[in-house]
Tab-separated table of C-alpha atoms in Angstrom:
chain	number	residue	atom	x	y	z
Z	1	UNK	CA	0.000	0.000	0.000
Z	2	UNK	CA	1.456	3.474	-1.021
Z	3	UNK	CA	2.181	5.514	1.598
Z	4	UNK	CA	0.241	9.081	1.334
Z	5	UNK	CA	2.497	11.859	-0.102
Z	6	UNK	CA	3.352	14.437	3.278
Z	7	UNK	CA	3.591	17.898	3.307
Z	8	UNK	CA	4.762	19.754	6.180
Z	9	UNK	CA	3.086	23.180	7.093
Z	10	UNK	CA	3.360	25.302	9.291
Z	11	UNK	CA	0.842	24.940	11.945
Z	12	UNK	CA	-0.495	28.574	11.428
Z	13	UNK	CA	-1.708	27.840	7.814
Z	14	UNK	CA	-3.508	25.046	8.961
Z	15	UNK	CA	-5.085	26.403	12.001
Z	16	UNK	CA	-6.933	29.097	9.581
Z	17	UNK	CA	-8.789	26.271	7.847
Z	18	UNK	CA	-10.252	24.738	11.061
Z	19	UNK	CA	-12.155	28.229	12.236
Z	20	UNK	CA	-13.916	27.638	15.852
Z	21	UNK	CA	-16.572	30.209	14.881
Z	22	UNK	CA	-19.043	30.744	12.210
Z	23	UNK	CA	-18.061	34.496	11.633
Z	24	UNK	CA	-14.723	35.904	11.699
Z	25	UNK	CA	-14.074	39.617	13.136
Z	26	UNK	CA	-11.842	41.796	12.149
Z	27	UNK	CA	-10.540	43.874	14.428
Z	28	UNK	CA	-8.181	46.739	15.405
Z	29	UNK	CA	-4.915	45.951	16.780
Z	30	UNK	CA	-4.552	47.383	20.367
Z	31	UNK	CA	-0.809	49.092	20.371
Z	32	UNK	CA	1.116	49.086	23.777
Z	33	UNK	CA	3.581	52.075	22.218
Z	34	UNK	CA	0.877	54.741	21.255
Z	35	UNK	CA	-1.536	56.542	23.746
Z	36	UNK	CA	-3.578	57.727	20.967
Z	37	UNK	CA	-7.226	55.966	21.523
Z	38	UNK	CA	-7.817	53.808	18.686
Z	39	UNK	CA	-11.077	54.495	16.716
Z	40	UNK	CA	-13.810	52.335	16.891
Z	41	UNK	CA	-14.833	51.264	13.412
Z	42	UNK	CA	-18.409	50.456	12.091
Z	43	UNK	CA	-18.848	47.014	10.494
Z	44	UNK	CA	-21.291	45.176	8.403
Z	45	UNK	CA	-21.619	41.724	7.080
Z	46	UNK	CA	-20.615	40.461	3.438
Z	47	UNK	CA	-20.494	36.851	1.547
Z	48	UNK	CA	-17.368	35.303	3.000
Z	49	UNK	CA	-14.976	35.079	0.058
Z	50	UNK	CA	-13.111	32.550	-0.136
Z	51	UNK	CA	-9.064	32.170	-0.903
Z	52	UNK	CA	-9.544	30.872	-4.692
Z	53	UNK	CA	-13.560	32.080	-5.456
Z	54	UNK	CA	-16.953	33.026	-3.687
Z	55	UNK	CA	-19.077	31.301	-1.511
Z	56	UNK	CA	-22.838	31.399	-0.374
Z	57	UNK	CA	-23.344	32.620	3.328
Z	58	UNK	CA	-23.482	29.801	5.929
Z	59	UNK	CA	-25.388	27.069	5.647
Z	60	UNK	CA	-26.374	24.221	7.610
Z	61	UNK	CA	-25.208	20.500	6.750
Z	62	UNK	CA	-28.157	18.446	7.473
Z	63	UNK	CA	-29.241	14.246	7.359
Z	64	UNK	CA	-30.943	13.924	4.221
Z	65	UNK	CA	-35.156	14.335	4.843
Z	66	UNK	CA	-35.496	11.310	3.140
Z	67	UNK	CA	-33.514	9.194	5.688
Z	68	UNK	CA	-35.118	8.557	9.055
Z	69	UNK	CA	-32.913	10.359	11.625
Z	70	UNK	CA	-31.309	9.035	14.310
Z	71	UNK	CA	-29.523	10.144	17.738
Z	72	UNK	CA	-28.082	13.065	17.493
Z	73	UNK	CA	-24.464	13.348	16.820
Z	74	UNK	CA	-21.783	15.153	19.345
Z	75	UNK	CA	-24.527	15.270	22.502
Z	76	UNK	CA	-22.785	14.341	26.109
Z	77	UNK	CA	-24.340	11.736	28.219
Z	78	UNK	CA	-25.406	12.760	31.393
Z	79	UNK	CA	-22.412	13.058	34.175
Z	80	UNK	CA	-20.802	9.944	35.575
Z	81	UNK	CA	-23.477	7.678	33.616
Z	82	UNK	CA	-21.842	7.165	30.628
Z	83	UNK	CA	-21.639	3.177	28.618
Z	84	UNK	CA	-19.698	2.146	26.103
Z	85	UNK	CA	-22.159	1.753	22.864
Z	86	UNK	CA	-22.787	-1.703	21.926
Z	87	UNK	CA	-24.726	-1.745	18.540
Z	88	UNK	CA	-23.700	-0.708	15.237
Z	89	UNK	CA	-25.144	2.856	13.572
Z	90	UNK	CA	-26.970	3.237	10.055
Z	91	UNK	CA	-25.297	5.704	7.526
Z	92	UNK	CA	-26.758	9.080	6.879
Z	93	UNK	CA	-26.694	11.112	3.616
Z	94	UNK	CA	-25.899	14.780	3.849
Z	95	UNK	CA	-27.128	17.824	2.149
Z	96	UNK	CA	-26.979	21.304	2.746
Z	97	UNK	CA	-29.593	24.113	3.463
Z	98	UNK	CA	-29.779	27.712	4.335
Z	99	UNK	CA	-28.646	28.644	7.785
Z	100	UNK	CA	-31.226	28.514	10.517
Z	101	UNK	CA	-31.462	30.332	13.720
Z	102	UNK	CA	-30.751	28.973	17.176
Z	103	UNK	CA	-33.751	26.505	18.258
Z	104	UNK	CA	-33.479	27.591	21.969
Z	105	UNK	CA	-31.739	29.814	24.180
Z	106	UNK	CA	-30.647	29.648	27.676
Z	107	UNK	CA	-33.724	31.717	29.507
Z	108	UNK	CA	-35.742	31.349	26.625
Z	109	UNK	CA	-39.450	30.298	27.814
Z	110	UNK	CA	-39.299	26.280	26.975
Z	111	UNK	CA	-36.061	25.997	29.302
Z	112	UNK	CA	-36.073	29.196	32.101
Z	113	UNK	CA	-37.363	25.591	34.211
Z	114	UNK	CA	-34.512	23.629	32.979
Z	115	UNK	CA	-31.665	22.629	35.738
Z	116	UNK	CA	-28.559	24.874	35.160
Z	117	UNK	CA	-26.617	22.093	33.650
Z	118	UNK	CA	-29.057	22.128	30.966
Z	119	UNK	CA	-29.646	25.767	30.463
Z	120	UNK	CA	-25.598	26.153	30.000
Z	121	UNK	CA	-26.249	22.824	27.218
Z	122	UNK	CA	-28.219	25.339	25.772
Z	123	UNK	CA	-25.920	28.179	25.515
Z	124	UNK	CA	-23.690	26.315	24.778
Z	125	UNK	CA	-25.256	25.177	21.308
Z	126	UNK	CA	-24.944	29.341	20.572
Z	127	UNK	CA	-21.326	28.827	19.737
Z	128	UNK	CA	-19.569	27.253	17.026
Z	129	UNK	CA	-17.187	24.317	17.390
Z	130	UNK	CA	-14.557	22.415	15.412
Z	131	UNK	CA	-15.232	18.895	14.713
Z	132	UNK	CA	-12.316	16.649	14.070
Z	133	UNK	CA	-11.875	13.141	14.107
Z	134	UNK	CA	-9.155	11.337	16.373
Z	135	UNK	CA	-7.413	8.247	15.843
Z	136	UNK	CA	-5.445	5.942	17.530
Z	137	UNK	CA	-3.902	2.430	18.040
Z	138	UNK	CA	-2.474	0.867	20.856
Z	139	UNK	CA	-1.077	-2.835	20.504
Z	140	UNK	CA	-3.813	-4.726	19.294
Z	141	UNK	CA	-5.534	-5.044	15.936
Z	142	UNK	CA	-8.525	-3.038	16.009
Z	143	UNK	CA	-7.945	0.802	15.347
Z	144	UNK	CA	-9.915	3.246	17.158
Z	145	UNK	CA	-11.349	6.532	16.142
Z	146	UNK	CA	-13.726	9.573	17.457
Z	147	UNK	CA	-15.590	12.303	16.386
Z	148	UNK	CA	-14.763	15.907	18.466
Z	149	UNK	CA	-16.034	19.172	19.113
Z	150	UNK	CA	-13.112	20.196	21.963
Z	151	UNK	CA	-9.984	20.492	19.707
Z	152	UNK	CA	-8.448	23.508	19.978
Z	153	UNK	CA	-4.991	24.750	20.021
Z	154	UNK	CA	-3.127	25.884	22.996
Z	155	UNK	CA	0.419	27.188	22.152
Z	156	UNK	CA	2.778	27.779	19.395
Z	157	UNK	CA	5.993	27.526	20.791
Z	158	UNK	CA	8.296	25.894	20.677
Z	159	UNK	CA	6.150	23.441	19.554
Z	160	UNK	CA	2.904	23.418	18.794
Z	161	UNK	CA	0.095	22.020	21.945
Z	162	UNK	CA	-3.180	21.109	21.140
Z	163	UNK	CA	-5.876	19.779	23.360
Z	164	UNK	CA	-9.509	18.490	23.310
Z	165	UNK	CA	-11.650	16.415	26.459
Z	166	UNK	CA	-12.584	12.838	25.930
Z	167	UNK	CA	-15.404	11.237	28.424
Z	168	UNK	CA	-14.952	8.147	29.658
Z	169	UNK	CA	-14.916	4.900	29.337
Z	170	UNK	CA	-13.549	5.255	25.976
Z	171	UNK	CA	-11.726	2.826	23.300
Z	172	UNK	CA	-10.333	5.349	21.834
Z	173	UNK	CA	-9.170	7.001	25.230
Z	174	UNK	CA	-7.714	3.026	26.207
Z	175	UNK	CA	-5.833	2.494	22.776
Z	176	UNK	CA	-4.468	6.781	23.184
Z	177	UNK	CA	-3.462	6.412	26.247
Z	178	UNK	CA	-1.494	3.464	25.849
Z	179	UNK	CA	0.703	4.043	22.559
Z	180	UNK	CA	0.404	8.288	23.521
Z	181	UNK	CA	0.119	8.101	19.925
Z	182	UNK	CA	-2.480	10.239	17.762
Z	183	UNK	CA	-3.774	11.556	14.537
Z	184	UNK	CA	-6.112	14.653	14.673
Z	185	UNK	CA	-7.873	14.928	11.344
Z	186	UNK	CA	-9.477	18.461	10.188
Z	187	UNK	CA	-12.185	17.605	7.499
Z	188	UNK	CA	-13.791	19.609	5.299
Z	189	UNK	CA	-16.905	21.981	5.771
Z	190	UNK	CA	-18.997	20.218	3.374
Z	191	UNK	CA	-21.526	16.830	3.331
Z	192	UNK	CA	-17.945	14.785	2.690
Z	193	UNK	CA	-16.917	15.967	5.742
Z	194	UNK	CA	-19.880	15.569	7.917
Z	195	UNK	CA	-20.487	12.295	6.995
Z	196	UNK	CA	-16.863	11.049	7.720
Z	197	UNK	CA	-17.896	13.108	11.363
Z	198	UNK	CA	-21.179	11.413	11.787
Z	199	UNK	CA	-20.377	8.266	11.074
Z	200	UNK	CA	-17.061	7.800	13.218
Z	201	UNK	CA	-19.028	9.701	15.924
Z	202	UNK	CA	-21.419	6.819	17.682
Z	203	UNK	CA	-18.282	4.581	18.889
Z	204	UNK	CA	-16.158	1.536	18.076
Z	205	UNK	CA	-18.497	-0.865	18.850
Z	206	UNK	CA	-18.672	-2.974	15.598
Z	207	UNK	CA	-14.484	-3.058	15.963
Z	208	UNK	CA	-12.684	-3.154	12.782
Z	209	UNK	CA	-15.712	-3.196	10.429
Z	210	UNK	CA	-16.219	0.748	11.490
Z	211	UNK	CA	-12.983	1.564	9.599
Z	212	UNK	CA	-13.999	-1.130	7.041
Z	213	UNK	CA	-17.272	0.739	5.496
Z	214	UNK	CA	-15.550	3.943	5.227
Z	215	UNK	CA	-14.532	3.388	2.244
Z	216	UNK	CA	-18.318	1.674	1.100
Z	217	UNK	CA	-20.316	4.341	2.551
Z	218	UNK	CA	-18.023	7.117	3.154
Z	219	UNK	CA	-15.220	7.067	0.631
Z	220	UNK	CA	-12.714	7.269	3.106
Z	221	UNK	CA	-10.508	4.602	3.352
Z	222	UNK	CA	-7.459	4.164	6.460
Z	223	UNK	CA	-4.250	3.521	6.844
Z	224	UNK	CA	-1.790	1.908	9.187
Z	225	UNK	CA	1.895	2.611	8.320
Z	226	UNK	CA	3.179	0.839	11.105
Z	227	UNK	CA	1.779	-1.677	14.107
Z	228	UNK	CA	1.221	0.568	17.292
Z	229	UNK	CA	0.888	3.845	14.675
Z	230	UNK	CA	-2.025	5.687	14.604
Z	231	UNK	CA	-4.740	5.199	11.687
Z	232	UNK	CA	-4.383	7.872	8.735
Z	233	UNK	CA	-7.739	8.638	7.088
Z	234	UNK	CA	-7.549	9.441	3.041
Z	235	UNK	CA	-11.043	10.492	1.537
Z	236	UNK	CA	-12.460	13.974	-0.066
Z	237	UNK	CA	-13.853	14.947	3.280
Z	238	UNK	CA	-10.262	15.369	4.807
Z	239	UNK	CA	-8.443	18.480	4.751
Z	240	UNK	CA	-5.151	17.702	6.786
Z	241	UNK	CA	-4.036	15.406	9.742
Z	242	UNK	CA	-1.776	15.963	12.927
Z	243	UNK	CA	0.544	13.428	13.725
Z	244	UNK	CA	0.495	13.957	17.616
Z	245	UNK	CA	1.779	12.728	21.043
Z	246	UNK	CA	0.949	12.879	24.400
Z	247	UNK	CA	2.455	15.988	25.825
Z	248	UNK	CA	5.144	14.299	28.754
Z	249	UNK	CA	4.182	17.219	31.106
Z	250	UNK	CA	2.598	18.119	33.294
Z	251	UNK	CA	0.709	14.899	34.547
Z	252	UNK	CA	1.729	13.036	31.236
Z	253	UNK	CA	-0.731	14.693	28.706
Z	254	UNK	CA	-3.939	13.167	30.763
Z	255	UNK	CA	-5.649	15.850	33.519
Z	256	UNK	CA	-9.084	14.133	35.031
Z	257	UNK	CA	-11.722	16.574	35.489
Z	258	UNK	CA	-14.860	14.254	36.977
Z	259	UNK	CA	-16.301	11.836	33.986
Z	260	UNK	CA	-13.553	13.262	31.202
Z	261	UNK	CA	-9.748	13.600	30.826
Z	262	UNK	CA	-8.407	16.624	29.223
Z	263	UNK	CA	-5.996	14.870	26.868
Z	264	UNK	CA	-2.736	17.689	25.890
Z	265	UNK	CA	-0.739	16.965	22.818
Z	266	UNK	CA	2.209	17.779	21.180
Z	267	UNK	CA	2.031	17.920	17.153
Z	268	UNK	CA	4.995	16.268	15.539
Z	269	UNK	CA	3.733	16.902	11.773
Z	270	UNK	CA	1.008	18.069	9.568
Z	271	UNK	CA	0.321	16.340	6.787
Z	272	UNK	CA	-1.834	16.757	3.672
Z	273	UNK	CA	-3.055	13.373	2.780
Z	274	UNK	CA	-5.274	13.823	-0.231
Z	275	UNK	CA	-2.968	15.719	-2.665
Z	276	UNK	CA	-4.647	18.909	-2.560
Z	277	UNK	CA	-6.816	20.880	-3.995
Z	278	UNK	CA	-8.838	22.407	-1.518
Z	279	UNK	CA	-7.391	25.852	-1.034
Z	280	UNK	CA	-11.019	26.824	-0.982
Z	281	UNK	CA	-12.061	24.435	2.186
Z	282	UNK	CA	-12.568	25.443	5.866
Z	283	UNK	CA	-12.855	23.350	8.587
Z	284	UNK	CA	-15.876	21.415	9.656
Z	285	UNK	CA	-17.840	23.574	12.099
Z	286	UNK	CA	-20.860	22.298	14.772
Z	287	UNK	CA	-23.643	24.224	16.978
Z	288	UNK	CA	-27.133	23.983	17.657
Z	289	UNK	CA	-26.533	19.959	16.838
Z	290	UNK	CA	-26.225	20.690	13.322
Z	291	UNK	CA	-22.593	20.342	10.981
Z	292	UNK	CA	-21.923	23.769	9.363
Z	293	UNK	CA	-20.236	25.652	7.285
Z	294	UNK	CA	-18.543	28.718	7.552
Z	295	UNK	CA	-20.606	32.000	6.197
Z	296	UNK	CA	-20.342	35.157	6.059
Z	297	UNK	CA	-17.673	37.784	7.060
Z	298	UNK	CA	-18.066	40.656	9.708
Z	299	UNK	CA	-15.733	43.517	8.146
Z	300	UNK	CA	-15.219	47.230	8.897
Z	301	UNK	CA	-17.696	49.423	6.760
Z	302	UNK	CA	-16.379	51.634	3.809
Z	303	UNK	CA	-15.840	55.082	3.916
Z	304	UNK	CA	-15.077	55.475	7.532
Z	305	UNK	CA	-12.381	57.903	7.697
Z	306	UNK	CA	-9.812	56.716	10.257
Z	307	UNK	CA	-9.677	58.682	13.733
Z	308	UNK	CA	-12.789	60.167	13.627
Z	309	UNK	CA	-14.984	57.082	15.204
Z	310	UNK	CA	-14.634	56.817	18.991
Z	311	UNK	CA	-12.978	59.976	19.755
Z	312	UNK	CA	-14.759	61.921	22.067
């Protein structure tokens, strides 16, 4: 089997294609050398345009209406009650549709009655998440993999940290924690993505036969380079991958917090794994239990003369 061509990056020009909100802001730069106040700048909202071409505003990746829908992806299982899942999942077919607005709100009237756990669920579907997919091996034959929304990076240097949560038990958290060796893959903010997301994100249960059907009803297929290395996934709906490891300090990568561990990594290389050809792609976004894609653009508004805003 050929191995997939590598490219290393650097880590900043892939962290701009996995965005952690729906909107980006631009923003004056604060200066620590002037006094002068900086002016406050009006902004408005345009199509986001892409690096290559244009692009719609945001949309929302959803099941397609003529499959029956299932469980939800990406929802948490109530606190120290969590199982491991023990029965297969059905595919689902994505499409896209216009973006929607937020089904509930924290203190909205349907959950003001809610516990506050479930009130900050709530809020919590308000903001935009990345979802990646980990993988991992430890010394036996099944591969494991899982579907995210708590990646995010933590520092650049010397090397770069990332870190994301994992609730346990896990399979995937058993075979990480064992070989403290990784793959983080970014996928793409499109139905190829999502469904690579969706249907890696329900568990391990059926063991190697998971990995087996990407290819059938995903078009992803995996690869293992080495026994004890970390599965690399190859398929249209994958943007990049970080080859990680655990981080050796502090506690040796693993913090418990309650039911989760908040797993810290190191990333050793990036990797581009399907030859390109994407320069156009962000990174798969989540919120509201819905995959999206990234919209629109929040910009300063033309013909604001600089100073004049904000100055008393």
């Amino acid at each position: 089997m050929n191995s997939p061509p590598r490219i290393t990056v650097g880590l900043k020009a892939a962290a701009e294609r996995c965005s952690n909100s729906a909107a980006v802001i631009t923003a004056p730069t604060l200066s620590m050398r002037s006094a002068k106040p900086i002016p406050m700048r009006r902004l408005h909202i345009q199509g986001q345009q892409h690096i290559n071409k244009g692009r719609v505003p945001s949309c929302t990746i959803l099941p397609h209406p003529q499959r029956a829908p299932i469980s939800q992806p990406l929802t948490h299982q109530p606190p120290h009650n969590r199982t491991l899942s023990t029965t297969p999942h059905p595919l689902r077919q994505f499409t896209t549709s216009p973006p929607t607005p937020p089904s509930i709100h924290p203190h909205s009237s349907s959950s003001t009655s809610l516990p506050l756990p479930e009130q900050f669920r709530s809020l919590m579907r308000l903001i935009t998440h990345s979802v990646v997919v980990c993988t991992s091996s430890s010394s036996g034959p099944i591969p494991r993999a899982m579907t995210m929304s708590s990646f995010t990076s933590l520092s650049l240097l010397p090397t770069p940290i990332i870190s994301f949560n994992i609730a346990t038990p896990s399979r995937t958290f058993d075979a990480l924690s064992s070989s403290r060796l990784f793959n983080i893959h970014i996928l793409t903010d499109d139905p190829s993505g999502a469904r690579i997301a969706d249907w890696l994100a329900r568990g391990n249960a059926a063991g190697l036969e998971v990995f087996e059907q990407l290819q059938s009803e995903c078009g992803c297929s995996y690869e293992t380079e080495t026994k004890g290395k970390a599965p690399i996934l190859k398929g249209p709906g994958v943007l990049y991958v970080l080859r990680c490891e655990l981080l050796q300090e502090p506690m040796g990568g693993l913090v418990k917090v309650r039911d989760h561990y908040i797993v810290l990594g190191e990333v050793k290389e990036i990797v581009e794994v399907n030859g390109g050809g994407k320069e156009d792609k962000f990174g798969l976004i989540y919120a509201d239990r819905k995959y999206r894609e990234l919209g629109g653009c929040i910009i300063p508004g033309e013909g604001v003369e600089e100073g004049k805003d904000g100055e008393e």
